[in-house]
CSV table of C-alpha atoms and ligand atoms in Angstrom, one decimal:
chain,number,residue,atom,x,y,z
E,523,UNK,CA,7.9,3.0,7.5
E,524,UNK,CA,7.1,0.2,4.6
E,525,UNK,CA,3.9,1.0,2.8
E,526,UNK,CA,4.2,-2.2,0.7
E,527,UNK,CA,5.8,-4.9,1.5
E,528,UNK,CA,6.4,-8.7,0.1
E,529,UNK,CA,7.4,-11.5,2.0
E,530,UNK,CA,8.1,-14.7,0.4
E,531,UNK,CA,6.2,-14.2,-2.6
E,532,UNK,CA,5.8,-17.1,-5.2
E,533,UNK,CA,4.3,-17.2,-8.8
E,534,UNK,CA,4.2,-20.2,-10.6
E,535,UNK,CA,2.8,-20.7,-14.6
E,536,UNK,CA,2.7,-24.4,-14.9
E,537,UNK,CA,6.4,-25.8,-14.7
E,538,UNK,CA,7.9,-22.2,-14.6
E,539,UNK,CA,8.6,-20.2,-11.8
E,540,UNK,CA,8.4,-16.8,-12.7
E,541,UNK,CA,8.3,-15.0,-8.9
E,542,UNK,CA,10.8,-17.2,-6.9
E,543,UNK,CA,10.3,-16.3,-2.7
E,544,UNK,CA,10.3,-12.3,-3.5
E,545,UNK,CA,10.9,-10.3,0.0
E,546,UNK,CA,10.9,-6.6,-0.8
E,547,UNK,CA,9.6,-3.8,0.5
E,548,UNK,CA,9.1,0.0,-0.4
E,549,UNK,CA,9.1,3.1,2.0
E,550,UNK,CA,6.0,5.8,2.2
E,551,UNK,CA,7.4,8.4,-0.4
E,552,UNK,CA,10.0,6.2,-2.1
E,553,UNK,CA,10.6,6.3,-5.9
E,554,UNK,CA,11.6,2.6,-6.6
E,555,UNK,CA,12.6,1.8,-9.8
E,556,UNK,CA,12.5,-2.3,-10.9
E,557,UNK,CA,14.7,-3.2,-13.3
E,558,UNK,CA,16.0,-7.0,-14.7
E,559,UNK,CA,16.4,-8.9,-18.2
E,560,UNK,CA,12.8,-9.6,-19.5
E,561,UNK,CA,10.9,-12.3,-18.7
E,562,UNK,CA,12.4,-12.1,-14.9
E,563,UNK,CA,9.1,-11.4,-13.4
E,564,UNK,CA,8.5,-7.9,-13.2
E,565,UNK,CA,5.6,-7.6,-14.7
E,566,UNK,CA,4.1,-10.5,-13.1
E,567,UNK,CA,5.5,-9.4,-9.8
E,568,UNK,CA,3.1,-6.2,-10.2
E,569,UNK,CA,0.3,-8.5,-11.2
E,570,UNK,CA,0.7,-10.0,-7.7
E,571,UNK,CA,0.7,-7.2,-5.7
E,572,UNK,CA,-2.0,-5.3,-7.7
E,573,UNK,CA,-4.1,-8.1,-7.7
E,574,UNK,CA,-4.1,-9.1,-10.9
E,575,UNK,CA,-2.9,-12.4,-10.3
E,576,UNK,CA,-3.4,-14.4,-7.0
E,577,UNK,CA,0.2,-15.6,-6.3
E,578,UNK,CA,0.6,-19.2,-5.4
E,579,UNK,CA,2.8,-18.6,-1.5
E,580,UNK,CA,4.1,-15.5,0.4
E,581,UNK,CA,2.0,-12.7,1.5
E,582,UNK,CA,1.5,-8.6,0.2
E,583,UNK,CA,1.2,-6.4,3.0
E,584,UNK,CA,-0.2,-2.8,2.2
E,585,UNK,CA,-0.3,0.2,4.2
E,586,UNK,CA,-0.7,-2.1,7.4
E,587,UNK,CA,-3.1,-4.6,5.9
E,588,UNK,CA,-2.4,-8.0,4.4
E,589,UNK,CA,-4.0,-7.4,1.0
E,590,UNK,CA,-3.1,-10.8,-0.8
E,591,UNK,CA,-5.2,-11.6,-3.3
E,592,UNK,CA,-7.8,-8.8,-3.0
E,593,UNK,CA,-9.3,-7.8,-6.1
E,594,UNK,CA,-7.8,-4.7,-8.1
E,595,UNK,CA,-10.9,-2.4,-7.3
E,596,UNK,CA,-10.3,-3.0,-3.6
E,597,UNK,CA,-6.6,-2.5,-3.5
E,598,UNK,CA,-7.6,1.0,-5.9
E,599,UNK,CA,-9.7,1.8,-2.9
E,600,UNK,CA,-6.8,0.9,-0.5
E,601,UNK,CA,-4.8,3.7,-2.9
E,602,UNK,CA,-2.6,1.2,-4.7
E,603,UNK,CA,-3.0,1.9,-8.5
E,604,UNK,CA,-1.2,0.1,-11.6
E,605,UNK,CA,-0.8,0.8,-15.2
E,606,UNK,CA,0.1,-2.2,-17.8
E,607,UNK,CA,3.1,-2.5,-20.1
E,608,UNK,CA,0.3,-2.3,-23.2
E,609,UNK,CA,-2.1,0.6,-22.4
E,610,UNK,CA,-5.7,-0.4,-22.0
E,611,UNK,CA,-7.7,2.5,-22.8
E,612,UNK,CA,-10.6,2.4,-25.7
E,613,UNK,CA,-9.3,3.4,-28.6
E,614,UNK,CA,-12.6,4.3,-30.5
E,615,UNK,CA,-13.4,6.7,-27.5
E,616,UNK,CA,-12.2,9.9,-26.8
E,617,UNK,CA,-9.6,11.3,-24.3
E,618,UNK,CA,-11.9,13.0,-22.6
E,619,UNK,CA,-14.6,10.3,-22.0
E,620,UNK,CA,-11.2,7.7,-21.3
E,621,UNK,CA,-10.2,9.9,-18.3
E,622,UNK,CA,-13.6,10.1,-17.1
E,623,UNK,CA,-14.4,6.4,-17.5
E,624,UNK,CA,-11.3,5.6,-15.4
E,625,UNK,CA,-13.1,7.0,-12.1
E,626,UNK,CA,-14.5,4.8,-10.0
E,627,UNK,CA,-18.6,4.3,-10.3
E,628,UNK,CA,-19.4,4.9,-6.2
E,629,UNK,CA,-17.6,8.2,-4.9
E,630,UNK,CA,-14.6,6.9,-2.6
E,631,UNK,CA,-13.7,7.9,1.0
E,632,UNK,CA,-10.1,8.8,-1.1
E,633,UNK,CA,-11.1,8.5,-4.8
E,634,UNK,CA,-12.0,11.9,-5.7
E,635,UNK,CA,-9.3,14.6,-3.7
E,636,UNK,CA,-9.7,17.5,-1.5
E,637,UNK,CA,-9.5,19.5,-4.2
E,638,UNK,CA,-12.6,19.1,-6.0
E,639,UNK,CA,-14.4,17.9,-2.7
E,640,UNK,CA,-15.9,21.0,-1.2
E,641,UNK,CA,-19.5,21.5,-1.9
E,642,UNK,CA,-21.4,18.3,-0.6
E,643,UNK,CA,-24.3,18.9,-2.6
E,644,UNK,CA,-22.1,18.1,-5.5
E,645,UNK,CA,-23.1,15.0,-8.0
E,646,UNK,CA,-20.4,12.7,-8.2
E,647,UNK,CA,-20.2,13.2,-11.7
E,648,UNK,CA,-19.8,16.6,-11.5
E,649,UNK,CA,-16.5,15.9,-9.5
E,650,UNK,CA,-15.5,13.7,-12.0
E,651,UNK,CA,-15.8,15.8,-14.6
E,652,UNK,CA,-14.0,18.6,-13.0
E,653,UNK,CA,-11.2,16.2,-11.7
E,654,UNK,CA,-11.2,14.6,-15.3
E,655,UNK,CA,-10.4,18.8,-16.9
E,656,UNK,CA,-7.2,19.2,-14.5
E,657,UNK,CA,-5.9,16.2,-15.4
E,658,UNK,CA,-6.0,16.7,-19.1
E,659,UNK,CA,-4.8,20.2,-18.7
E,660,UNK,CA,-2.2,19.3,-16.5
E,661,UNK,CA,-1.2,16.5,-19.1
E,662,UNK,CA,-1.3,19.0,-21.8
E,663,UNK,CA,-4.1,16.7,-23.6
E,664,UNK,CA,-6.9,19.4,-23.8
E,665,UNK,CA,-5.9,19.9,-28.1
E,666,UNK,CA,-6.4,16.0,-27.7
E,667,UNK,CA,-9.3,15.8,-25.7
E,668,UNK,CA,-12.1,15.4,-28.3
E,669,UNK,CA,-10.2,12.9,-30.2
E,670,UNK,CA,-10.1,9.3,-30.1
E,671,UNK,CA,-7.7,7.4,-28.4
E,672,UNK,CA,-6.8,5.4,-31.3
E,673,UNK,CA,-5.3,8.7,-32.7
E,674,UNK,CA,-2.7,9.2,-30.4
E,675,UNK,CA,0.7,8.3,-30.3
E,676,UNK,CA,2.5,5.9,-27.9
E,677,UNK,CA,3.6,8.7,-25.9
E,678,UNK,CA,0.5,10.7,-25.5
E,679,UNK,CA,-1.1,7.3,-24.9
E,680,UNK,CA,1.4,6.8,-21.8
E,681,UNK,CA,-0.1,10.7,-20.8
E,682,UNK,CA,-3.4,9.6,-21.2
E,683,UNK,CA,-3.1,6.5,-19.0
E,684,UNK,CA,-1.0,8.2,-16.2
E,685,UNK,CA,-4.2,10.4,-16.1
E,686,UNK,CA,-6.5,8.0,-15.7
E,687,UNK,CA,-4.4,6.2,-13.1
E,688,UNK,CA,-4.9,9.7,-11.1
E,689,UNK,CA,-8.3,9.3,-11.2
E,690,UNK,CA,-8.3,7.0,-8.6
E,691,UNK,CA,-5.7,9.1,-6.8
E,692,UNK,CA,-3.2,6.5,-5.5
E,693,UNK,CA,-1.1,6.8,-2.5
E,694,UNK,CA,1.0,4.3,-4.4
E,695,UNK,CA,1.5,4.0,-8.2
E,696,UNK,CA,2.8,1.4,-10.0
E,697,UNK,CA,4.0,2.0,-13.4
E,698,UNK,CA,5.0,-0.9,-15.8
E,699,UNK,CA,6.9,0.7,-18.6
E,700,UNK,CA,5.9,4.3,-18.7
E,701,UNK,CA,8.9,5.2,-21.2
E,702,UNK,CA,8.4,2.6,-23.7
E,703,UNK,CA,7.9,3.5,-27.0
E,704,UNK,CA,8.1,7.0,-26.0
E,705,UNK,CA,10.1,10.0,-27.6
E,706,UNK,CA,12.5,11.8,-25.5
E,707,UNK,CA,10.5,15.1,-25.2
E,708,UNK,CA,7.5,12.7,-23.7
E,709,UNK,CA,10.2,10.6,-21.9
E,710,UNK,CA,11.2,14.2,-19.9
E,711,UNK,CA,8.1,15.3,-19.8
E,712,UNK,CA,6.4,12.1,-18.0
E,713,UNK,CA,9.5,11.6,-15.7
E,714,UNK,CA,9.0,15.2,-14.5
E,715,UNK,CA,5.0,14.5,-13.6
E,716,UNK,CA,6.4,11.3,-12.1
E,717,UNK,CA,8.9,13.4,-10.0
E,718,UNK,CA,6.2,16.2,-9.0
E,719,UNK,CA,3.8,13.5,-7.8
E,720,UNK,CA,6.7,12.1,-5.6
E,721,UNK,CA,7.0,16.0,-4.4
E,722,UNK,CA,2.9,15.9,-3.5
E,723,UNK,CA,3.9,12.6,-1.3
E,724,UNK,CA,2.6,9.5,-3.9
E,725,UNK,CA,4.6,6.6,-3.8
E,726,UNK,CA,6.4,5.4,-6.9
E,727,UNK,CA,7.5,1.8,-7.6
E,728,UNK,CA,8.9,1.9,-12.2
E,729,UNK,CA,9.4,-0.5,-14.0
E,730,UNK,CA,11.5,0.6,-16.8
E,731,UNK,CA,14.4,-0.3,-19.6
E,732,UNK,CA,15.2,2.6,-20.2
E,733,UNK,CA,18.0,2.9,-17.5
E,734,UNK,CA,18.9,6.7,-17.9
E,735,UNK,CA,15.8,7.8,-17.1
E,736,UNK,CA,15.1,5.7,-14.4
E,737,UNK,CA,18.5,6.2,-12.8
E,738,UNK,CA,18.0,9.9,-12.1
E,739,UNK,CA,14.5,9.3,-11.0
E,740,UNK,CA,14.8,6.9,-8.5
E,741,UNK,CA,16.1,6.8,-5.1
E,742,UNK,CA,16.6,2.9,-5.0
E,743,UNK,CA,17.2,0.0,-7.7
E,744,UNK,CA,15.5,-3.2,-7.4
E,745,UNK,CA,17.0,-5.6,-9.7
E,746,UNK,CA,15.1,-9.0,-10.4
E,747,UNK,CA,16.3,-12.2,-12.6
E,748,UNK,CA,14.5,-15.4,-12.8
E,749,UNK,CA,11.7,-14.4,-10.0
E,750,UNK,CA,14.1,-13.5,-7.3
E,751,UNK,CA,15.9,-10.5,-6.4
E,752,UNK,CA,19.8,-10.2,-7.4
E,753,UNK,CA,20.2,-6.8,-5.7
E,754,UNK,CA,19.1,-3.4,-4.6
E,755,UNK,CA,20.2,-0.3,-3.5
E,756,UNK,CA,21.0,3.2,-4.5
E,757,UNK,CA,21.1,3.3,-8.2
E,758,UNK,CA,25.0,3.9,-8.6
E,759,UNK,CA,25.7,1.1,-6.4
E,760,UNK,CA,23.3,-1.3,-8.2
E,761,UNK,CA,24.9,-0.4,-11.3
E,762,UNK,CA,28.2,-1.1,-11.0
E,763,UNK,CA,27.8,-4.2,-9.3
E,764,UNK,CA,29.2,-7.2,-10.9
E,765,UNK,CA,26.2,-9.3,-10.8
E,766,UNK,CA,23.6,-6.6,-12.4
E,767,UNK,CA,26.2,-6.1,-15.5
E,768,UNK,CA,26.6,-9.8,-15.7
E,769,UNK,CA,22.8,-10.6,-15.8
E,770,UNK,CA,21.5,-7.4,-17.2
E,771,UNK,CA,23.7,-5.7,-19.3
E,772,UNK,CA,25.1,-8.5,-20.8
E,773,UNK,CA,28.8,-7.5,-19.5
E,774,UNK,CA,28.8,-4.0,-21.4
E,775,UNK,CA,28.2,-1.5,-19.1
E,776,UNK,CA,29.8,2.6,-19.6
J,824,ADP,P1,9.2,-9.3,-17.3
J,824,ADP,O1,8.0,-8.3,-17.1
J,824,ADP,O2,10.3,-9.2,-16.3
J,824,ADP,O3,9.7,-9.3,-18.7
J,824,ADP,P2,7.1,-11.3,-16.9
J,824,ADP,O4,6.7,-11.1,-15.5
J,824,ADP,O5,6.2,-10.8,-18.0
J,824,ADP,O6,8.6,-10.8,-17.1
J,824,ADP,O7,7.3,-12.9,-17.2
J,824,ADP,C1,8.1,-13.7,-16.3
J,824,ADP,C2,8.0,-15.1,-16.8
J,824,ADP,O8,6.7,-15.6,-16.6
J,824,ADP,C3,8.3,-15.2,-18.3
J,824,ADP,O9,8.9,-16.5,-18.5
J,824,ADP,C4,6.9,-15.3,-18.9
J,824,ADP,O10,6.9,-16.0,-20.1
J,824,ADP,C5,6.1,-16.0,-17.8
J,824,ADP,N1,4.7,-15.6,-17.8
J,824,ADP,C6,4.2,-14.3,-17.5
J,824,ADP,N2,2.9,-14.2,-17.4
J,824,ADP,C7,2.4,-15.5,-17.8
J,824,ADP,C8,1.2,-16.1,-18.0
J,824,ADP,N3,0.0,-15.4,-17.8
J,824,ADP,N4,1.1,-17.4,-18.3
J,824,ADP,C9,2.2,-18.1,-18.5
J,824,ADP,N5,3.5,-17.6,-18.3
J,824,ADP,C10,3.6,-16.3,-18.0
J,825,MG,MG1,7.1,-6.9,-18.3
């Protein structure tokens, strides 16, 4: 069963088209990873269906319900969560008070999980805080926690925003570049939290350069070039077809 779906999506910025008619879709506990040269719309094809940007034609269909151009907060509510290519977290605040900022201000029907639910007579704070502790332990950020954000590197940065993305507990994340400018302990070390949310049942779509990484993390390869989509399919497929090492690896492929 498709939990997101795209039919005939269109982005235009002035005389460019940057999402040309995009039909795609992505099953309920699917790792999809989305790959193409740059500027061939991924990024702005997450900004459509996370609401970011309100595409011109064509429709986004989420867990059942068209969703086109609701706002980001409602789609977070739906349990469809984004991070950017450039993190957003404040840099002159601490990791700590980052993760907790990143939870939503009205306790959600699906925003805070199980887990820390229990005891009704709970603040809502007191559930963030809690949730906002297991997330920097499970990120291995607690020797960070009291420091600023503007302290840490890219790849603890990339940490720090997968754990506020979990604040909002998705049902489907969308990651724009978790790897970038990240070291290859990090790199291993995010793709495994990655894989082990996949293993709790959250769906995945990545967008990635870094094709080694992304090709033993995904189960299927989206490839995009000049809005529209060139091919998909299982990663070793995708790979060796003509028309990905033509338009994406420049003809060199090992
Ligand atoms: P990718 O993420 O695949 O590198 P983008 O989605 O960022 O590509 O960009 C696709 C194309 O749309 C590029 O030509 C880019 O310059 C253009 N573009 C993206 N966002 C904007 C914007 N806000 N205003 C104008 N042009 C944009
Ligand atoms: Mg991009």
């Amino acid at each position: 069963m498709s939990l997101l779906s795209t039919d005939g999506l269109v982005k235009d910025f002035g005389g460019l088209r940057a999402i040309d008619d995009l039909s795609m879709s992505v099953d309920a506990g699917e790792i999809v990873g989305v790959m193409g040269p740059n500027g061939a719309g991924k990024s702005t094809f997450f900004n459509c269906i996370s609401g970011v940007i309100t595409p011109d034609d064509g429709t986004v269909t989420f867990d059942g319900s068209d969703v086109t151009g609701e706002a980001p907060e409602t789609l977070a509510r739906r349990g469809l969560v984004r991070t950017f290519q450039h993190t957003r977290e404040l840099e002159t605040m601490t990791v700590r008070d980052n993760v907790r900022l990143a939870a939503p201000d009205q306790p959600g029907e699906r925003t805070i999980p199980a887990l820390v639910r229990g005891d009704a007579m709970r603040s809502h704070e007191a559930d963030v805080r809690e949730r906002a502790e297991e997330l920097i332990e499970l990120f291995e950020l607690d020797h960070l926690a009291d420091d600023y954000s503007g302290t840490l590197s890219g790849g603890q940065r990339k940490l720090l925003e997968l754990a506020r993305t979990l604040m909002l507990d998705p049902e489907m994340l969308l990651l724009d570049e978790p790897f970038a400018g990240v070291n290859p302990t990090l790199t291993r070390e995010i793709a495994d939290h990655i894989r082990d949310l996949n293993a709790d049942g959250m769906t995945v779509v990545i967008i990635e350069h870094e094709l080694e990484t992304l090709t033993e993390l995904v189960d299927r390869l989206v490839v995009l070039q000049q809005g529209s989509l060139l091919v998909e399919g299982d990663p070793e497929t995708v790979l060796s077809d003509e028309r990905v090492i033509e338009a994406y690896l420049g003809g060199e492929v090992e």
